[in-house]
Amino acid sequence: MTTTTGPAGARADIGVTGLAVMGRNLARNFASRGHVVALHNRSPARVDDLVAEHGHDGDFVASHGLAEFVAALKRPRRVVIMVKAGPATDAVIDELVPLLEEGDIVVDGGNAHFEDTRRRDRALKDRGLHFVGAGVSGGEEGALLGPSIMPGGSPEAYAALGPILESIAAVVDGVPCCTHVGPDGAGHFVKMVHNGIEYADMQLIAEAYDLMRQGLGLGPAELADVFETWNAGDLDSFLIEITSRVLRQVDAATGAPLVDVIVDQAEQKGTGRWTVQSALELGVPVSGIAEAVFARALSGHAEQREPARAALTGPSGSLGETSDDVRQRYVDDVRQALYASKLVAYAQGFDQIRVASQQYGWDVDEGAMATIWRGGCIIRAKFLDRIKEAYDRDAGLPSLLVDPYFADVVNGAQEAWRRVVVSAVELGVPVPGFASALAYYDGLRRERLPASLVQGLRDLFGAHTYARVDQEGTYHTLWSGDLSEQRQDTQGQGSHNPH
């Protein structure tokens, strides 16, 4: 190991600017894999602290200015920016770009909005530079030990950058959890949807916990055992695993379960909202993700919840005294409802990726996304292997839920799923995630939906027209006239059709 301070010549393989926890851990990860890593931070003390504390991790080049930082990098220069998303990222790019040369690569490893990434890609391309928006998932531990990485950008940039990123990514079955997602904002878009699915996944887990705690009166330690058991089966995933850990934790100060000491107001950093906003613009129903975002918002409105508790009534929330057999059946019903609802959330997320890929010309490989989510990231789960297999069988799946394996799962869980939603309504336990997932399932499988009435109403009050099941074309009924039907042609002229 060699640690160099000050000017050292162009010998660094990659540089990291922004050394808060994520940037710091990524830099250490690069170094531990044998890469020479240039370091920079707006506050030079962070550079010195990293070298002093973790210089043994590998070969670092400490820089106290951007010019010195850039000079330490081999061509093509590969610079990873790890600062707060938004204006802070733009400020670093503006300072950095004048120091770079044609062919150099700028990587944004933060949680940027994909439209910002598309804008930055265009701007840097005009300067002869490559811009890579790379989603990095796995939190602090993943950044250090092996995250899931979702890089967008040009194929040329990935050819120069990809091998380094793949070397630090998590590995499952010998395959790195990193691949080229697509051009411009594709990587950050996929990371955004990953986070949206994460919101839905956590909400569903919380609903399962709430149902069993309120309905059956199980304590946190007992529920920790339930989730630990579930993690040995189809629900095997990082989030189920850590749910057991959180529920088992006892608060040192009070001796109470930690989950009872934590304020019941869930915060959010915006990626879930972005996912829902994007889905609305694309016309993709991601109801599970949306309900998770709204549930967090509701939890935060203490000024409404407190008076509502005094003014609004409901059931007790408890099933009362039950036999062991009844309790076990209820727990198993909740398990099946949780698995089915999770699959709906993932299916909706993959739908959003597919539609965005078509809209923006990204050509995203959905099966490859399932592959790189199997390790390192927050939503890593056993059934992602099944998702990869589904897209291997049919790359053009109209919905993940119609794949034979997943169709069997949700069809088989249907009775338990319905029992759980019904019991939740009867108990007064809110389950917006479970209920919306079941409603989506029922809407997807219906031969006819009441949207025909919606179109009729739209036509009456706004002359928005409608299509018919038995004839081609677009039609409008003269609701304020003789109620005859008028067929609309492409020029907006009509011909009467007296039905």
Coordinates of C-alpha atoms in Angstrom, one line a residue:
M1 CA 0.0 0.0 0.0
T2 CA 1.2 3.5 -0.9
T3 CA -0.5 6.7 0.2
T4 CA 0.6 9.8 -1.7
T5 CA -0.2 13.4 -0.7
G6 CA 0.1 16.4 -3.0
P7 CA 0.9 16.3 -6.7
A8 CA 1.7 12.8 -7.8
G9 CA 1.4 12.7 -11.5
A10 CA -1.4 11.1 -13.5
R11 CA -1.5 7.7 -11.9
A12 CA -4.9 7.4 -10.4
D13 CA -7.4 5.0 -12.1
I14 CA -10.4 6.8 -10.8
G15 CA -11.3 9.9 -8.6
V16 CA -14.0 10.5 -6.0
T17 CA -15.0 14.1 -5.1
G18 CA -17.4 14.4 -2.2
L19 CA -16.3 12.4 0.8
A20 CA -19.4 12.2 3.0
V21 CA -20.3 8.6 4.1
M22 CA -21.3 7.2 0.7
G23 CA -18.4 8.9 -1.2
R24 CA -15.9 7.9 1.5
N25 CA -17.0 4.3 1.4
L26 CA -17.0 4.1 -2.4
A27 CA -13.5 5.4 -2.4
R28 CA -12.4 2.8 0.1
N29 CA -14.1 0.1 -2.0
F30 CA -12.3 1.2 -5.2
A31 CA -9.0 1.2 -3.3
S32 CA -9.5 -2.2 -1.7
R33 CA -10.1 -3.7 -5.2
G34 CA -6.6 -2.6 -6.3
H35 CA -7.5 0.7 -8.0
V36 CA -5.4 3.9 -7.4
V37 CA -8.0 6.4 -6.1
A38 CA -7.7 10.2 -6.2
L39 CA -9.5 12.0 -3.4
H40 CA -11.1 15.4 -3.3
N41 CA -13.5 17.2 -1.0
R42 CA -14.5 20.8 -0.7
S43 CA -13.3 20.6 2.9
P44 CA -9.7 19.3 2.6
A45 CA -9.9 18.0 6.2
R46 CA -12.1 15.1 5.0
V47 CA -9.4 14.0 2.5
D48 CA -6.8 14.0 5.3
D49 CA -9.1 12.2 7.7
L50 CA -9.9 9.4 5.2
V51 CA -6.2 8.8 4.4
A52 CA -5.3 8.9 8.1
E53 CA -8.1 6.5 9.2
H54 CA -8.2 4.2 6.1
G55 CA -5.0 4.6 4.2
H56 CA -4.3 0.9 4.8
D57 CA -7.3 0.0 2.5
G58 CA -5.3 0.7 -0.6
D59 CA -3.5 3.3 -2.8
F60 CA -5.0 6.8 -2.4
V61 CA -3.8 10.1 -3.9
A62 CA -4.9 12.9 -1.6
S63 CA -5.7 16.2 -3.4
H64 CA -6.5 19.6 -1.8
G65 CA -7.7 21.3 -4.9
L66 CA -9.7 20.4 -8.0
A67 CA -6.8 21.1 -10.4
E68 CA -4.5 18.9 -8.4
F69 CA -7.2 16.2 -8.2
V70 CA -7.7 16.2 -12.0
A71 CA -4.0 16.2 -12.7
A72 CA -3.7 13.0 -10.6
L73 CA -6.0 11.1 -13.0
K74 CA -5.0 8.9 -15.9
R75 CA -6.7 9.4 -19.3
P76 CA -9.5 9.0 -19.9
R77 CA -10.1 10.7 -16.6
R78 CA -12.9 9.0 -14.6
V79 CA -14.4 11.3 -11.9
V80 CA -17.1 10.1 -9.5
I81 CA -19.2 13.0 -8.0
M82 CA -20.8 12.1 -4.6
V83 CA -22.4 15.2 -3.4
K84 CA -26.0 16.2 -2.7
A85 CA -28.3 16.0 -5.7
G86 CA -29.5 19.2 -7.4
P87 CA -27.6 22.5 -7.4
A88 CA -24.7 21.1 -5.5
T89 CA -24.0 18.6 -8.2
D90 CA -24.3 21.3 -10.9
A91 CA -21.8 23.5 -9.0
V92 CA -19.2 20.7 -8.9
I93 CA -19.7 19.9 -12.6
D94 CA -19.3 23.6 -13.5
E95 CA -16.0 23.8 -11.6
L96 CA -14.8 20.4 -12.9
V97 CA -15.6 20.6 -16.6
P98 CA -13.1 23.4 -17.5
L99 CA -10.3 21.2 -16.2
L100 CA -11.2 18.1 -18.2
E101 CA -10.4 17.1 -21.8
E102 CA -12.3 15.4 -24.6
G103 CA -13.1 11.8 -23.8
D104 CA -13.0 12.2 -20.0
I105 CA -15.9 10.7 -18.0
V106 CA -17.9 12.4 -15.3
V107 CA -20.0 10.1 -13.1
D108 CA -22.9 11.3 -10.8
G109 CA -23.3 8.6 -8.2
G110 CA -26.0 10.4 -6.2
N111 CA -29.8 10.1 -6.3
A112 CA -30.3 12.6 -9.1
H113 CA -33.5 13.1 -11.0
F114 CA -33.2 11.4 -14.3
E115 CA -34.3 14.5 -16.2
D116 CA -31.3 16.4 -14.6
T117 CA -29.1 13.6 -15.8
R118 CA -30.4 13.8 -19.3
R119 CA -29.8 17.6 -19.3
R120 CA -26.2 17.2 -18.0
D121 CA -25.5 14.4 -20.5
R122 CA -26.5 16.8 -23.4
A123 CA -24.4 19.7 -21.9
L124 CA -21.3 17.6 -21.4
K125 CA -21.6 15.9 -24.8
D126 CA -21.4 19.3 -26.4
R127 CA -18.0 19.7 -24.6
G128 CA -16.8 16.3 -25.9
L129 CA -17.2 14.7 -22.4
H130 CA -19.1 11.6 -21.3
F131 CA -21.6 11.9 -18.5
V132 CA -22.7 8.9 -16.6
G133 CA -25.7 8.9 -14.2
A134 CA -25.0 5.9 -12.0
G135 CA -27.6 4.7 -9.5
V136 CA -25.8 3.2 -6.5
S137 CA -27.9 1.1 -4.0
G138 CA -27.0 -0.6 -0.8
G139 CA -26.5 2.2 1.6
E140 CA -23.3 2.8 3.5
E141 CA -22.5 -0.9 3.9
G142 CA -23.1 -1.6 0.3
A143 CA -21.0 1.3 -0.9
L144 CA -18.1 -0.2 1.1
L145 CA -18.5 -3.9 0.6
G146 CA -20.3 -4.1 -2.8
P147 CA -23.4 -2.2 -4.0
S148 CA -25.7 -2.7 -6.9
I149 CA -24.7 -0.2 -9.5
M150 CA -27.0 1.1 -12.3
P151 CA -24.9 3.2 -14.7
G152 CA -26.4 5.0 -17.7
G153 CA -24.5 6.9 -20.4
S154 CA -22.8 6.1 -23.7
P155 CA -21.4 2.6 -24.5
E156 CA -18.0 4.2 -25.0
A157 CA -18.1 5.5 -21.4
Y158 CA -19.1 2.2 -20.1
A159 CA -16.3 0.4 -22.0
A160 CA -13.8 2.6 -20.0
L161 CA -15.7 2.8 -16.7
G162 CA -17.6 -0.5 -16.5
P163 CA -14.8 -2.8 -15.6
I164 CA -13.9 -0.6 -12.6
L165 CA -17.5 -0.4 -11.4
E166 CA -18.1 -4.1 -11.9
S167 CA -15.0 -4.8 -9.8
I168 CA -16.5 -3.1 -6.7
A169 CA -20.1 -4.3 -7.2
A170 CA -21.8 -7.0 -5.2
V171 CA -21.5 -10.4 -6.9
V172 CA -24.2 -13.1 -7.0
D173 CA -23.5 -16.5 -8.7
G174 CA -20.3 -15.1 -10.1
V175 CA -22.2 -12.2 -11.9
P176 CA -21.5 -8.6 -10.8
C177 CA -24.5 -6.6 -9.8
C178 CA -23.6 -3.9 -12.3
T179 CA -24.4 -3.5 -16.0
H180 CA -24.8 -0.8 -18.6
V181 CA -28.5 0.2 -18.3
G182 CA -28.8 2.5 -21.3
P183 CA -28.1 6.0 -22.6
D184 CA -28.4 9.4 -20.7
G185 CA -30.8 9.1 -17.8
A186 CA -31.6 5.4 -18.0
G187 CA -29.4 4.5 -15.0
H188 CA -30.8 7.1 -12.7
F189 CA -34.4 6.3 -13.9
V190 CA -33.9 2.6 -13.0
K191 CA -32.5 3.6 -9.6
M192 CA -35.5 5.8 -9.0
V193 CA -37.9 3.0 -9.8
H194 CA -35.8 0.7 -7.5
N195 CA -36.4 3.2 -4.7
G196 CA -40.1 3.4 -5.5
I197 CA -40.4 -0.4 -5.2
E198 CA -38.4 -0.1 -2.0
Y199 CA -41.1 2.3 -0.7
A200 CA -43.8 -0.2 -1.6
D201 CA -41.9 -3.1 -0.2
M202 CA -41.4 -1.5 3.2
Q203 CA -45.0 -0.3 3.4
L204 CA -46.3 -3.8 2.8
I205 CA -44.0 -5.3 5.4
A206 CA -45.2 -2.6 7.9
E207 CA -48.9 -3.5 7.1
A208 CA -48.1 -7.2 7.7
Y209 CA -46.6 -6.3 11.0
D210 CA -49.5 -4.1 11.9
L211 CA -52.1 -6.7 11.1
M212 CA -50.4 -9.4 13.2
R213 CA -49.7 -7.0 16.1
Q214 CA -53.1 -5.5 16.2
G215 CA -55.2 -8.4 15.1
L216 CA -53.4 -11.2 17.0
G217 CA -51.8 -9.2 19.8
L218 CA -48.3 -10.5 19.0
G219 CA -45.4 -8.6 20.5
P220 CA -42.4 -7.3 18.6
A221 CA -40.2 -10.2 19.7
E222 CA -42.8 -12.8 18.6
L223 CA -43.1 -11.0 15.3
A224 CA -39.4 -11.0 14.9
D225 CA -39.6 -14.8 15.0
V226 CA -42.3 -14.8 12.4
F227 CA -40.3 -12.6 10.0
E228 CA -37.2 -14.7 10.6
T229 CA -39.2 -17.8 9.6
W230 CA -40.6 -16.1 6.5
N231 CA -37.1 -15.2 5.5
A232 CA -36.2 -18.9 5.1
G233 CA -38.8 -19.3 2.4
D234 CA -40.1 -17.5 -0.7
L235 CA -40.0 -14.1 1.1
D236 CA -36.2 -14.4 1.6
S237 CA -34.9 -10.8 1.2
F238 CA -32.8 -8.2 2.8
L239 CA -35.8 -6.2 3.9
I240 CA -37.5 -9.2 5.6
E241 CA -34.2 -10.0 7.3
I242 CA -33.7 -6.6 8.8
T243 CA -37.4 -6.4 9.8
S244 CA -36.7 -9.2 12.2
R245 CA -33.6 -7.4 13.5
V246 CA -35.5 -4.1 14.1
L247 CA -38.4 -5.9 15.9
R248 CA -36.0 -7.8 18.1
Q249 CA -34.1 -4.7 19.2
V250 CA -34.7 -3.5 22.8
D251 CA -34.2 0.2 23.7
A252 CA -31.3 0.5 26.2
A253 CA -32.8 3.6 27.9
T254 CA -36.3 2.3 28.6
G255 CA -36.1 -1.5 28.2
A256 CA -39.0 -1.2 25.7
P257 CA -39.0 -2.6 22.2
L258 CA -37.2 -0.1 20.0
V259 CA -40.1 -0.1 17.5
D260 CA -42.3 1.3 20.3
V261 CA -39.9 4.1 21.1
I262 CA -39.5 5.3 17.5
V263 CA -41.9 8.1 16.5
D264 CA -44.5 6.8 14.0
Q265 CA -43.8 9.3 11.3
A266 CA -42.0 8.0 8.3
E267 CA -39.8 10.4 6.4
Q268 CA -38.8 10.4 2.7
K269 CA -36.1 12.0 0.5
G270 CA -38.2 12.3 -2.7
T271 CA -37.3 9.3 -4.9
G272 CA -40.7 7.7 -4.2
R273 CA -42.5 10.9 -5.2
W274 CA -40.4 11.1 -8.3
T275 CA -41.4 7.6 -9.2
V276 CA -45.1 8.3 -8.9
Q277 CA -44.8 11.6 -10.7
S278 CA -43.0 9.9 -13.6
A279 CA -45.6 7.1 -13.7
L280 CA -48.4 9.6 -13.9
E281 CA -46.7 11.3 -16.9
L282 CA -46.1 7.9 -18.6
G283 CA -49.6 6.7 -17.9
V284 CA -48.4 3.7 -15.9
P285 CA -50.4 2.6 -12.8
V286 CA -48.0 2.1 -10.0
S287 CA -50.7 2.2 -7.3
G288 CA -48.6 0.2 -4.8
I289 CA -45.8 2.7 -4.9
A290 CA -48.2 5.6 -4.8
E291 CA -50.0 4.2 -1.7
A292 CA -46.7 3.8 0.0
V293 CA -45.7 7.4 -0.6
F294 CA -49.1 8.6 0.6
A295 CA -48.9 6.4 3.7
R296 CA -45.7 8.1 4.7
A297 CA -47.3 11.5 4.1
L298 CA -50.3 10.6 6.2
S299 CA -48.0 9.3 9.0
G300 CA -46.3 12.7 9.1
H301 CA -49.5 14.8 9.6
A302 CA -49.6 14.7 13.4
E303 CA -51.7 17.9 13.4
Q304 CA -54.5 15.9 11.7
R305 CA -54.1 12.5 13.3
E306 CA -54.3 13.8 16.9
P307 CA -57.7 15.4 16.7
A308 CA -58.9 12.6 14.4
R309 CA -58.2 10.1 17.2
A310 CA -60.7 12.0 19.4
A311 CA -63.3 12.6 16.8
L312 CA -63.4 9.4 14.6
T313 CA -64.4 6.0 15.8
G314 CA -63.8 2.4 14.4
P315 CA -63.5 -1.2 15.4
S316 CA -61.1 -2.4 18.1
G317 CA -58.5 -3.7 15.7
S318 CA -58.2 -7.1 17.5
L319 CA -59.4 -10.5 16.6
G320 CA -59.8 -11.3 20.3
E321 CA -59.1 -14.7 21.8
T322 CA -58.1 -17.2 19.2
S323 CA -56.8 -20.7 19.1
D324 CA -53.3 -21.6 18.1
D325 CA -54.6 -23.0 14.8
V326 CA -56.5 -19.9 14.0
R327 CA -53.5 -17.7 14.8
Q328 CA -51.2 -19.8 12.6
R329 CA -53.7 -19.7 9.7
Y330 CA -54.0 -16.0 10.0
V331 CA -50.2 -15.6 10.0
D332 CA -49.9 -17.8 6.9
D333 CA -52.7 -15.8 5.2
V334 CA -50.7 -12.6 5.9
R335 CA -47.6 -14.2 4.5
Q336 CA -49.3 -15.1 1.3
A337 CA -50.9 -11.7 1.0
L338 CA -47.5 -10.0 1.5
Y339 CA -45.8 -12.1 -1.1
A340 CA -48.6 -11.5 -3.7
S341 CA -48.7 -7.8 -3.0
K342 CA -44.9 -7.6 -3.2
L343 CA -45.0 -9.2 -6.7
V344 CA -47.6 -6.7 -7.8
A345 CA -45.3 -3.8 -6.7
Y346 CA -42.4 -5.3 -8.6
A347 CA -44.5 -5.9 -11.6
Q348 CA -45.7 -2.3 -11.6
G349 CA -42.1 -1.1 -11.3
F350 CA -40.9 -3.2 -14.2
D351 CA -43.9 -1.9 -16.2
Q352 CA -42.7 1.6 -15.6
I353 CA -39.2 0.8 -16.7
R354 CA -40.5 -0.9 -19.9
V355 CA -42.7 2.1 -20.8
A356 CA -40.0 4.7 -20.1
S357 CA -37.5 2.7 -22.1
Q358 CA -39.8 2.8 -25.1
Q359 CA -40.6 6.5 -24.5
Y360 CA -37.0 7.6 -24.2
G361 CA -35.3 5.1 -26.6
W362 CA -33.2 3.5 -23.9
D363 CA -33.6 -0.2 -24.8
V364 CA -33.4 -1.3 -21.1
D365 CA -33.0 -5.1 -20.6
E366 CA -35.5 -5.8 -17.8
G367 CA -34.1 -9.2 -17.1
A368 CA -30.7 -7.6 -16.6
M369 CA -32.1 -5.2 -14.1
A370 CA -33.5 -8.2 -12.1
T371 CA -30.0 -9.7 -12.2
I372 CA -28.2 -6.6 -10.8
W373 CA -30.8 -6.2 -8.1
R374 CA -30.1 -9.7 -6.7
G375 CA -27.2 -8.4 -4.5
G376 CA -26.0 -5.2 -2.9
C377 CA -29.2 -3.2 -3.2
I378 CA -32.0 -2.7 -0.6
I379 CA -34.7 -4.7 -2.5
R380 CA -32.5 -7.7 -3.1
A381 CA -34.6 -10.8 -2.8
K382 CA -34.7 -14.5 -3.6
F383 CA -37.5 -14.1 -6.1
L384 CA -35.5 -11.7 -8.3
D385 CA -34.0 -14.9 -9.8
R386 CA -37.5 -15.9 -10.7
I387 CA -38.0 -12.5 -12.4
K388 CA -34.9 -12.9 -14.4
E389 CA -36.1 -16.4 -15.5
A390 CA -39.5 -14.9 -16.5
Y391 CA -37.8 -12.4 -18.8
D392 CA -35.5 -15.1 -20.2
R393 CA -38.6 -17.0 -21.1
D394 CA -40.3 -14.0 -22.7
A395 CA -38.4 -10.7 -23.1
G396 CA -41.7 -9.1 -24.2
L397 CA -43.8 -9.9 -21.2
P398 CA -46.8 -7.5 -21.1
S399 CA -46.8 -7.9 -17.3
L400 CA -44.7 -9.9 -14.9
L401 CA -47.9 -11.3 -13.4
V402 CA -48.8 -13.2 -16.6
D403 CA -45.6 -15.2 -16.5
P404 CA -46.6 -18.8 -15.6
Y405 CA -44.7 -18.9 -12.3
F406 CA -45.9 -15.6 -11.0
A407 CA -49.5 -16.2 -12.3
D408 CA -49.5 -19.4 -10.2
V409 CA -48.3 -17.6 -7.1
V410 CA -50.8 -14.8 -7.2
N411 CA -53.7 -17.1 -8.2
G412 CA -52.7 -19.4 -5.4
A413 CA -52.5 -16.6 -2.9
Q414 CA -55.8 -15.1 -3.9
E415 CA -58.1 -16.6 -1.2
A416 CA -55.7 -15.7 1.6
W417 CA -55.1 -12.3 0.1
R418 CA -58.8 -11.5 0.1
R419 CA -59.3 -12.8 3.6
V420 CA -56.6 -10.6 4.9
V421 CA -58.0 -7.4 3.2
V422 CA -61.5 -8.2 4.4
S423 CA -60.2 -8.8 8.0
A424 CA -58.3 -5.6 7.9
V425 CA -61.4 -3.6 6.9
E426 CA -63.4 -5.4 9.7
L427 CA -60.7 -4.7 12.2
G428 CA -60.1 -1.1 11.2
V429 CA -56.4 -1.7 10.4
P430 CA -55.4 0.4 7.3
V431 CA -53.8 -1.7 4.6
P432 CA -53.6 0.6 1.6
G433 CA -50.7 -1.4 0.1
F434 CA -52.4 -4.8 0.3
A435 CA -55.8 -3.4 -0.8
S436 CA -54.4 -1.5 -3.7
A437 CA -52.4 -4.5 -4.9
L438 CA -55.4 -6.7 -4.8
A439 CA -57.5 -4.0 -6.6
Y440 CA -54.8 -3.9 -9.3
Y441 CA -54.8 -7.6 -9.6
D442 CA -58.6 -7.6 -10.0
G443 CA -58.6 -4.7 -12.5
L444 CA -55.9 -6.4 -14.6
R445 CA -57.8 -9.7 -14.9
R446 CA -61.3 -8.2 -15.6
E447 CA -62.8 -8.7 -19.1
R448 CA -64.6 -5.3 -18.9
L449 CA -63.9 -2.4 -16.5
P450 CA -66.3 0.4 -15.6
A451 CA -64.1 2.8 -17.6
S452 CA -66.8 2.6 -20.3
L453 CA -69.0 4.6 -18.0
V454 CA -66.2 7.1 -17.3
Q455 CA -65.8 7.6 -21.0
G456 CA -69.6 8.1 -21.4
L457 CA -69.5 10.7 -18.7
R458 CA -66.5 12.5 -20.2
D459 CA -68.3 12.5 -23.6
L460 CA -71.5 14.0 -22.0
F461 CA -69.9 16.9 -20.1
G462 CA -66.9 17.6 -22.4
A463 CA -67.5 16.0 -25.8
H464 CA -64.4 13.9 -25.3
T465 CA -65.7 11.1 -27.6
Y466 CA -65.4 7.4 -27.1
A467 CA -64.7 4.2 -29.1
R468 CA -67.2 1.4 -29.7
V469 CA -66.7 -2.3 -29.2
D470 CA -68.4 -3.2 -32.5
Q471 CA -67.2 -0.6 -34.9
E472 CA -64.0 1.2 -35.8
G473 CA -63.6 4.9 -35.3
T474 CA -64.3 7.6 -32.6
Y475 CA -67.8 8.6 -31.6
H476 CA -69.7 11.4 -29.8
T477 CA -73.4 11.4 -28.7
L478 CA -75.3 14.6 -29.1
W479 CA -76.3 14.7 -25.5
S480 CA -77.8 18.2 -25.7
G481 CA -79.6 17.5 -29.0
D482 CA -81.5 14.5 -30.3
L483 CA -79.2 11.9 -28.6
S484 CA -78.0 10.6 -32.0
E485 CA -74.5 9.4 -32.3
Q486 CA -71.9 11.2 -34.5
R487 CA -68.8 9.5 -35.9
Q488 CA -65.7 11.8 -35.8
D489 CA -63.3 11.7 -38.7
T490 CA -59.6 12.8 -38.5
Q491 CA -60.5 16.4 -39.4
G492 CA -63.0 16.7 -36.6
Q493 CA -66.0 16.7 -38.9
G494 CA -68.8 14.5 -38.0
S495 CA -71.3 12.2 -39.7
H496 CA -74.6 11.1 -37.9
N497 CA -75.0 7.5 -36.9
P498 CA -78.5 7.3 -35.5
H499 CA -78.1 4.4 -32.9

